Short mmCIF file of C-alpha atoms in Angstrom, two decimals:
data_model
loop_
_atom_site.label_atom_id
_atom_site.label_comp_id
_atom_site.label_asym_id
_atom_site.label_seq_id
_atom_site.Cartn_x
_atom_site.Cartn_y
_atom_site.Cartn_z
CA UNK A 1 -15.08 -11.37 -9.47
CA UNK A 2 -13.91 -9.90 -12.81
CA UNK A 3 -14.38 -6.28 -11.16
CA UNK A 4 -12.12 -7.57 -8.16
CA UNK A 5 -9.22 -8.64 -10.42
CA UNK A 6 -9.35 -5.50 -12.52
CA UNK A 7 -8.71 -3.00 -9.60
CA UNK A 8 -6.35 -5.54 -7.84
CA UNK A 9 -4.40 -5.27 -10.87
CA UNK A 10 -4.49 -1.36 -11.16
CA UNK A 11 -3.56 -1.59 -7.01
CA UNK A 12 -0.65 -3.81 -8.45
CA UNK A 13 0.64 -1.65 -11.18
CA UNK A 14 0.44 1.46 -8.35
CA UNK A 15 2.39 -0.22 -5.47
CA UNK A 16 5.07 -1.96 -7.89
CA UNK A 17 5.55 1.33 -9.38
CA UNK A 18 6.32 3.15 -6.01
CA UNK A 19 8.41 0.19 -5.14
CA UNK A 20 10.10 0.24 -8.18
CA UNK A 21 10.55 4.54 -8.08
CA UNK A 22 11.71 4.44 -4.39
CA UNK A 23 14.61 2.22 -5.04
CA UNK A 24 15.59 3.56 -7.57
CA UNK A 25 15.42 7.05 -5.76
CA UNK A 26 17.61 5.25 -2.94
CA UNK A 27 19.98 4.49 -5.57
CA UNK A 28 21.31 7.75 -5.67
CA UNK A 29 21.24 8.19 -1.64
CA UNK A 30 24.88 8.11 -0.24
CA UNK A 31 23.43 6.02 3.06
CA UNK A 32 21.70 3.87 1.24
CA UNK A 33 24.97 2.65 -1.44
CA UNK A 34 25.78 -0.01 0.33
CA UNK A 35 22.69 -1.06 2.58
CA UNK A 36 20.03 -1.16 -0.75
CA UNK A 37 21.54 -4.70 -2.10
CA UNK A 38 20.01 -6.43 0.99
CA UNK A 39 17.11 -4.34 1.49
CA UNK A 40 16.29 -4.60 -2.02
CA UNK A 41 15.36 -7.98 -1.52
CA UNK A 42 13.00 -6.86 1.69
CA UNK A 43 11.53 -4.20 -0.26
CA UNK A 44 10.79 -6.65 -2.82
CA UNK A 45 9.12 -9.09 -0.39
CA UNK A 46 7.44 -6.20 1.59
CA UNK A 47 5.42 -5.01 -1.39
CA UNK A 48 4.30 -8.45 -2.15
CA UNK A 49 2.85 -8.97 1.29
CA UNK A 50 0.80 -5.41 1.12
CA UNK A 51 -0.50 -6.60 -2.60
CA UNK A 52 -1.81 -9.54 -0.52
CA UNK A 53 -3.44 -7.45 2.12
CA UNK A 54 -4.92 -4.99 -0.26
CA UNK A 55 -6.56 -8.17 -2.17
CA UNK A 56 -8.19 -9.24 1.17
CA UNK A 57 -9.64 -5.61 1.47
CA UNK A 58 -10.95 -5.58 -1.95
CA UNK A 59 -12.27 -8.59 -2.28
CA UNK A 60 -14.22 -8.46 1.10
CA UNK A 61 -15.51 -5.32 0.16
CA UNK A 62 -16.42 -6.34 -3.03
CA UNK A 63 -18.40 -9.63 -1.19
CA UNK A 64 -19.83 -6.95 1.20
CA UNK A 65 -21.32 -4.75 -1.48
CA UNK A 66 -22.49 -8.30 -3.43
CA UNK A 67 -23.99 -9.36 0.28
CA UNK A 68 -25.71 -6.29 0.80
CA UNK A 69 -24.07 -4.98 3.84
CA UNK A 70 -23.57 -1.54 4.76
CA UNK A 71 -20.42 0.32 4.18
CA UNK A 72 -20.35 0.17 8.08
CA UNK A 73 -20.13 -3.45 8.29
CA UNK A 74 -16.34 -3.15 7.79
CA UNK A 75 -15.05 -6.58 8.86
CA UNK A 76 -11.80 -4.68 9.99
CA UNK A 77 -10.96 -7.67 13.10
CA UNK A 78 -11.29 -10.23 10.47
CA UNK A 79 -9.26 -8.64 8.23
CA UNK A 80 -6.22 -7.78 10.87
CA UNK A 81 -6.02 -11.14 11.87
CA UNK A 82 -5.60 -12.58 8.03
CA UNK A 83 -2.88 -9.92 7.75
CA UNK A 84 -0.98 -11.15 10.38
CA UNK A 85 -1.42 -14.34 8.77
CA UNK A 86 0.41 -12.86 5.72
CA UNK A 87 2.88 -10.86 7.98
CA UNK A 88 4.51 -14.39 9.09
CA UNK A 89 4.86 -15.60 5.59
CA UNK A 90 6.87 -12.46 5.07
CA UNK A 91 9.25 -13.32 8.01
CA UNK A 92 10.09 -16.89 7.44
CA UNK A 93 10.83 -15.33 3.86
CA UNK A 94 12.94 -12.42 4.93
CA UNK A 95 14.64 -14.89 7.37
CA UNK A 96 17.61 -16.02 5.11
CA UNK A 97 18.54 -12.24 4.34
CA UNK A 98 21.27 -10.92 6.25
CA UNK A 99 19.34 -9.49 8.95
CA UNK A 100 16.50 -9.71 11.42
CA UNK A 101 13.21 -8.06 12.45
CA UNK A 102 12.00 -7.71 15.45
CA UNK A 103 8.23 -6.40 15.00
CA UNK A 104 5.36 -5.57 17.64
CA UNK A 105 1.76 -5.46 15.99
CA UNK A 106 1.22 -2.93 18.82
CA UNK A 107 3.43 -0.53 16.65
CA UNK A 108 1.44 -0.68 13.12
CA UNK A 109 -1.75 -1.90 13.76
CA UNK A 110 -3.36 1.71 13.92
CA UNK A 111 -1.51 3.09 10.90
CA UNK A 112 -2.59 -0.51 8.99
CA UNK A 113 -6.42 -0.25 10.33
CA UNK A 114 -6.75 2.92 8.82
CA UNK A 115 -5.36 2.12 5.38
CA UNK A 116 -7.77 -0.71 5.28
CA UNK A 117 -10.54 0.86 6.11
CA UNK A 118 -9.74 3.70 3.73
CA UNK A 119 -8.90 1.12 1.14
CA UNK A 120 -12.51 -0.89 2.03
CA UNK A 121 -14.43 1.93 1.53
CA UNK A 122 -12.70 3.10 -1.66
CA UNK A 123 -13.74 -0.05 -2.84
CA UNK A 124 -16.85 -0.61 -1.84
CA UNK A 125 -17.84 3.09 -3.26
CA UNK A 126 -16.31 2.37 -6.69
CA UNK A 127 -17.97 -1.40 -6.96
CA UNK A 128 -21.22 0.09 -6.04
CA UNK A 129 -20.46 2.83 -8.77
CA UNK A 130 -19.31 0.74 -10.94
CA UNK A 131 -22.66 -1.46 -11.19
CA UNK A 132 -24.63 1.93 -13.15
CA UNK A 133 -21.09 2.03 -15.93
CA UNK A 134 -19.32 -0.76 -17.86
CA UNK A 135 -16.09 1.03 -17.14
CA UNK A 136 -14.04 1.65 -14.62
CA UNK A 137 -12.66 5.12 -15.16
CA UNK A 138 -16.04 6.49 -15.32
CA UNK A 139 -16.67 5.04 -11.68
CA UNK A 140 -14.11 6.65 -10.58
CA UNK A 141 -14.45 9.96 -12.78
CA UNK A 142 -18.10 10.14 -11.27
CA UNK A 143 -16.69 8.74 -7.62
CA UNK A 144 -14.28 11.32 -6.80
CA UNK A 145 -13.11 14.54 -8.89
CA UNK A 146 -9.58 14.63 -9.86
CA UNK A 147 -8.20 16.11 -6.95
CA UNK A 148 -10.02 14.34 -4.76
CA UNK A 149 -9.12 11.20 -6.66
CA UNK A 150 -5.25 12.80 -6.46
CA UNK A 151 -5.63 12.86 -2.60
CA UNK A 152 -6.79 9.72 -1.93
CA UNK A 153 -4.00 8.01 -3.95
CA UNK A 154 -1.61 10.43 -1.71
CA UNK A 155 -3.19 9.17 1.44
CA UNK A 156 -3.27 5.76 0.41
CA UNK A 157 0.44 5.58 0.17
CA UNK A 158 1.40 7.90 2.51
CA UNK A 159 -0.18 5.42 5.32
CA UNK A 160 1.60 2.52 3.07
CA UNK A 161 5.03 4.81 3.46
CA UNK A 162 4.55 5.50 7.37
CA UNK A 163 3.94 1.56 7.87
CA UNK A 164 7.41 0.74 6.25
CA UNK A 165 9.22 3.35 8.03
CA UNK A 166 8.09 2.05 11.55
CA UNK A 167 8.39 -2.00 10.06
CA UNK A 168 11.91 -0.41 8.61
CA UNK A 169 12.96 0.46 12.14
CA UNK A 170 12.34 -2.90 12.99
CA UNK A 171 15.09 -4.45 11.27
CA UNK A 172 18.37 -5.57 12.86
CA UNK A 173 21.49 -5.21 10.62
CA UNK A 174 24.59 -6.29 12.13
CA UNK A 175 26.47 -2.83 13.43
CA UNK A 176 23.75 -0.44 12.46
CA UNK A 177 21.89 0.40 15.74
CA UNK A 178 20.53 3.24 17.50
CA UNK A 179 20.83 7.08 15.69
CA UNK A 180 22.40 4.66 12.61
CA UNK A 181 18.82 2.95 11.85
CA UNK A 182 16.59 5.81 12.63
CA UNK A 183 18.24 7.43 9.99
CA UNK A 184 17.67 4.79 7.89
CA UNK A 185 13.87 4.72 8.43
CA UNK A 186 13.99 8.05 8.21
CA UNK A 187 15.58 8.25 4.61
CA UNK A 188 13.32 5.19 3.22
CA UNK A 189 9.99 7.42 4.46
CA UNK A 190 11.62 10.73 3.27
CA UNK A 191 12.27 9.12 -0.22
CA UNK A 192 8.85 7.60 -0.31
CA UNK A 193 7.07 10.40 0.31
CA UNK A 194 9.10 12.24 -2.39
CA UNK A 195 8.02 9.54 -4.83
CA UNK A 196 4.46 8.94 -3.97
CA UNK A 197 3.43 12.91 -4.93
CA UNK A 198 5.04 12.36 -8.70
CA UNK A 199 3.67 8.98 -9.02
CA UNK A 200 0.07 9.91 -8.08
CA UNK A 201 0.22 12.94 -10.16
CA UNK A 202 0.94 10.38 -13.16
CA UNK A 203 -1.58 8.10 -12.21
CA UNK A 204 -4.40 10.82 -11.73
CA UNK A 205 -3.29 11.96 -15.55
CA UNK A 206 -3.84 8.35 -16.73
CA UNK A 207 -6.72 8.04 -15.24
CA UNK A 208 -8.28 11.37 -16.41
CA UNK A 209 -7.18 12.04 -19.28
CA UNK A 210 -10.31 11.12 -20.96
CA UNK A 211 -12.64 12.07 -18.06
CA UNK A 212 -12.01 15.35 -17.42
#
């Protein structure tokens, strides 16, 4: 399970860091002057939940590939069901902040499928790599080639950026409605998209650096 905590961590360290970047980056947004202290905390809480999530997916993938199942086995129901699990922890903790959400799965369960089955198969690629090296960045240096790896890091959060916007639009702050919060989704998925093609253009250099 050593191989499971080492790329949770790295998942970590990639979704805190676009957290981190895209509020900063809504910092210096007019709309968002007043509005980021209390999102701020549902950010916060928002990237926490998806850490969760992305554990699930790794880990079953990594007991998949241990199991030996097929890629194709993708336990996707299971793994919807444990994330709504994890979805109501994130409401009764977002329920003290200043505002409400009013979510329908129906909304982001095909944007969420497909990042976990992208994220599952990722995973269960690199682990089976990963059993002919000792280290990681060689898995993924023979895995994918640096653009490659550079797009699926893009895709990755560009699925985690379209999930916020529409779980965004969900939220109910008192006298923003209508044209008002579509502009705020709007701005959060504009600004995360902005951030996501620097930060995976670092993190492909990191991880490359040596490989290339």
């Amino acid at each position: 399970m050593d191989k499971v905590r080492v790329l949770c961590e790295m998942d970590q360290y990639m979704m805190r860091a676009f957290s981190r970047d895209t509020s900063e980056a809504l910092k210096k947004n007019t709309l968002f002057r007043l509005l980021l202290p209390p999102f701020q905390s549902f950010l916060d809480a928002n990237v926490k939940k998806e850490e969760e999530k992305d554990f699930l997916v790794i880990s079953s993938a990594y007991q998949a590939r241990q199991g030996g199942k097929s890629l194709e086995e993708i336990p996707i129901t299971s793994l919807l069901q444990e994330a709504r699990k994890i979805d109501q922890k994130f409401f009764q903790q977002t329920s003290a902040l200043p505002f409400s959400i009013e979510f329908k799965y129906n909304d982001i369960e095909k944007i969420r499928r497909l990042r976990m089955e992208q994220l599952f198969d990722t995973s269960y690629r690199l682990f089976q790599q990963w059993e002919k090296t000792p280290r990681i960045r060689t898995a993924f240096a023979r895995l994918y080639s640096r653009n490659q790896f550079l797009v699926l890091l893009r895709e990755i959060l560009h699925l985690y950026s379209q999930e916020t916007k529409i779980l965004s639009r969900s939220v109910r702050l008192p006298h923003l409605i209508g044209v008002a919060r579509d502009k705020l989704s709007n701005t959060i998925y504009s600004v995360m998209e902005d951030v996501s093609q620097q930060l995976v253009t670092e993190l492909t250099q990191i991880m490359y650096r040596r490989n290339v």
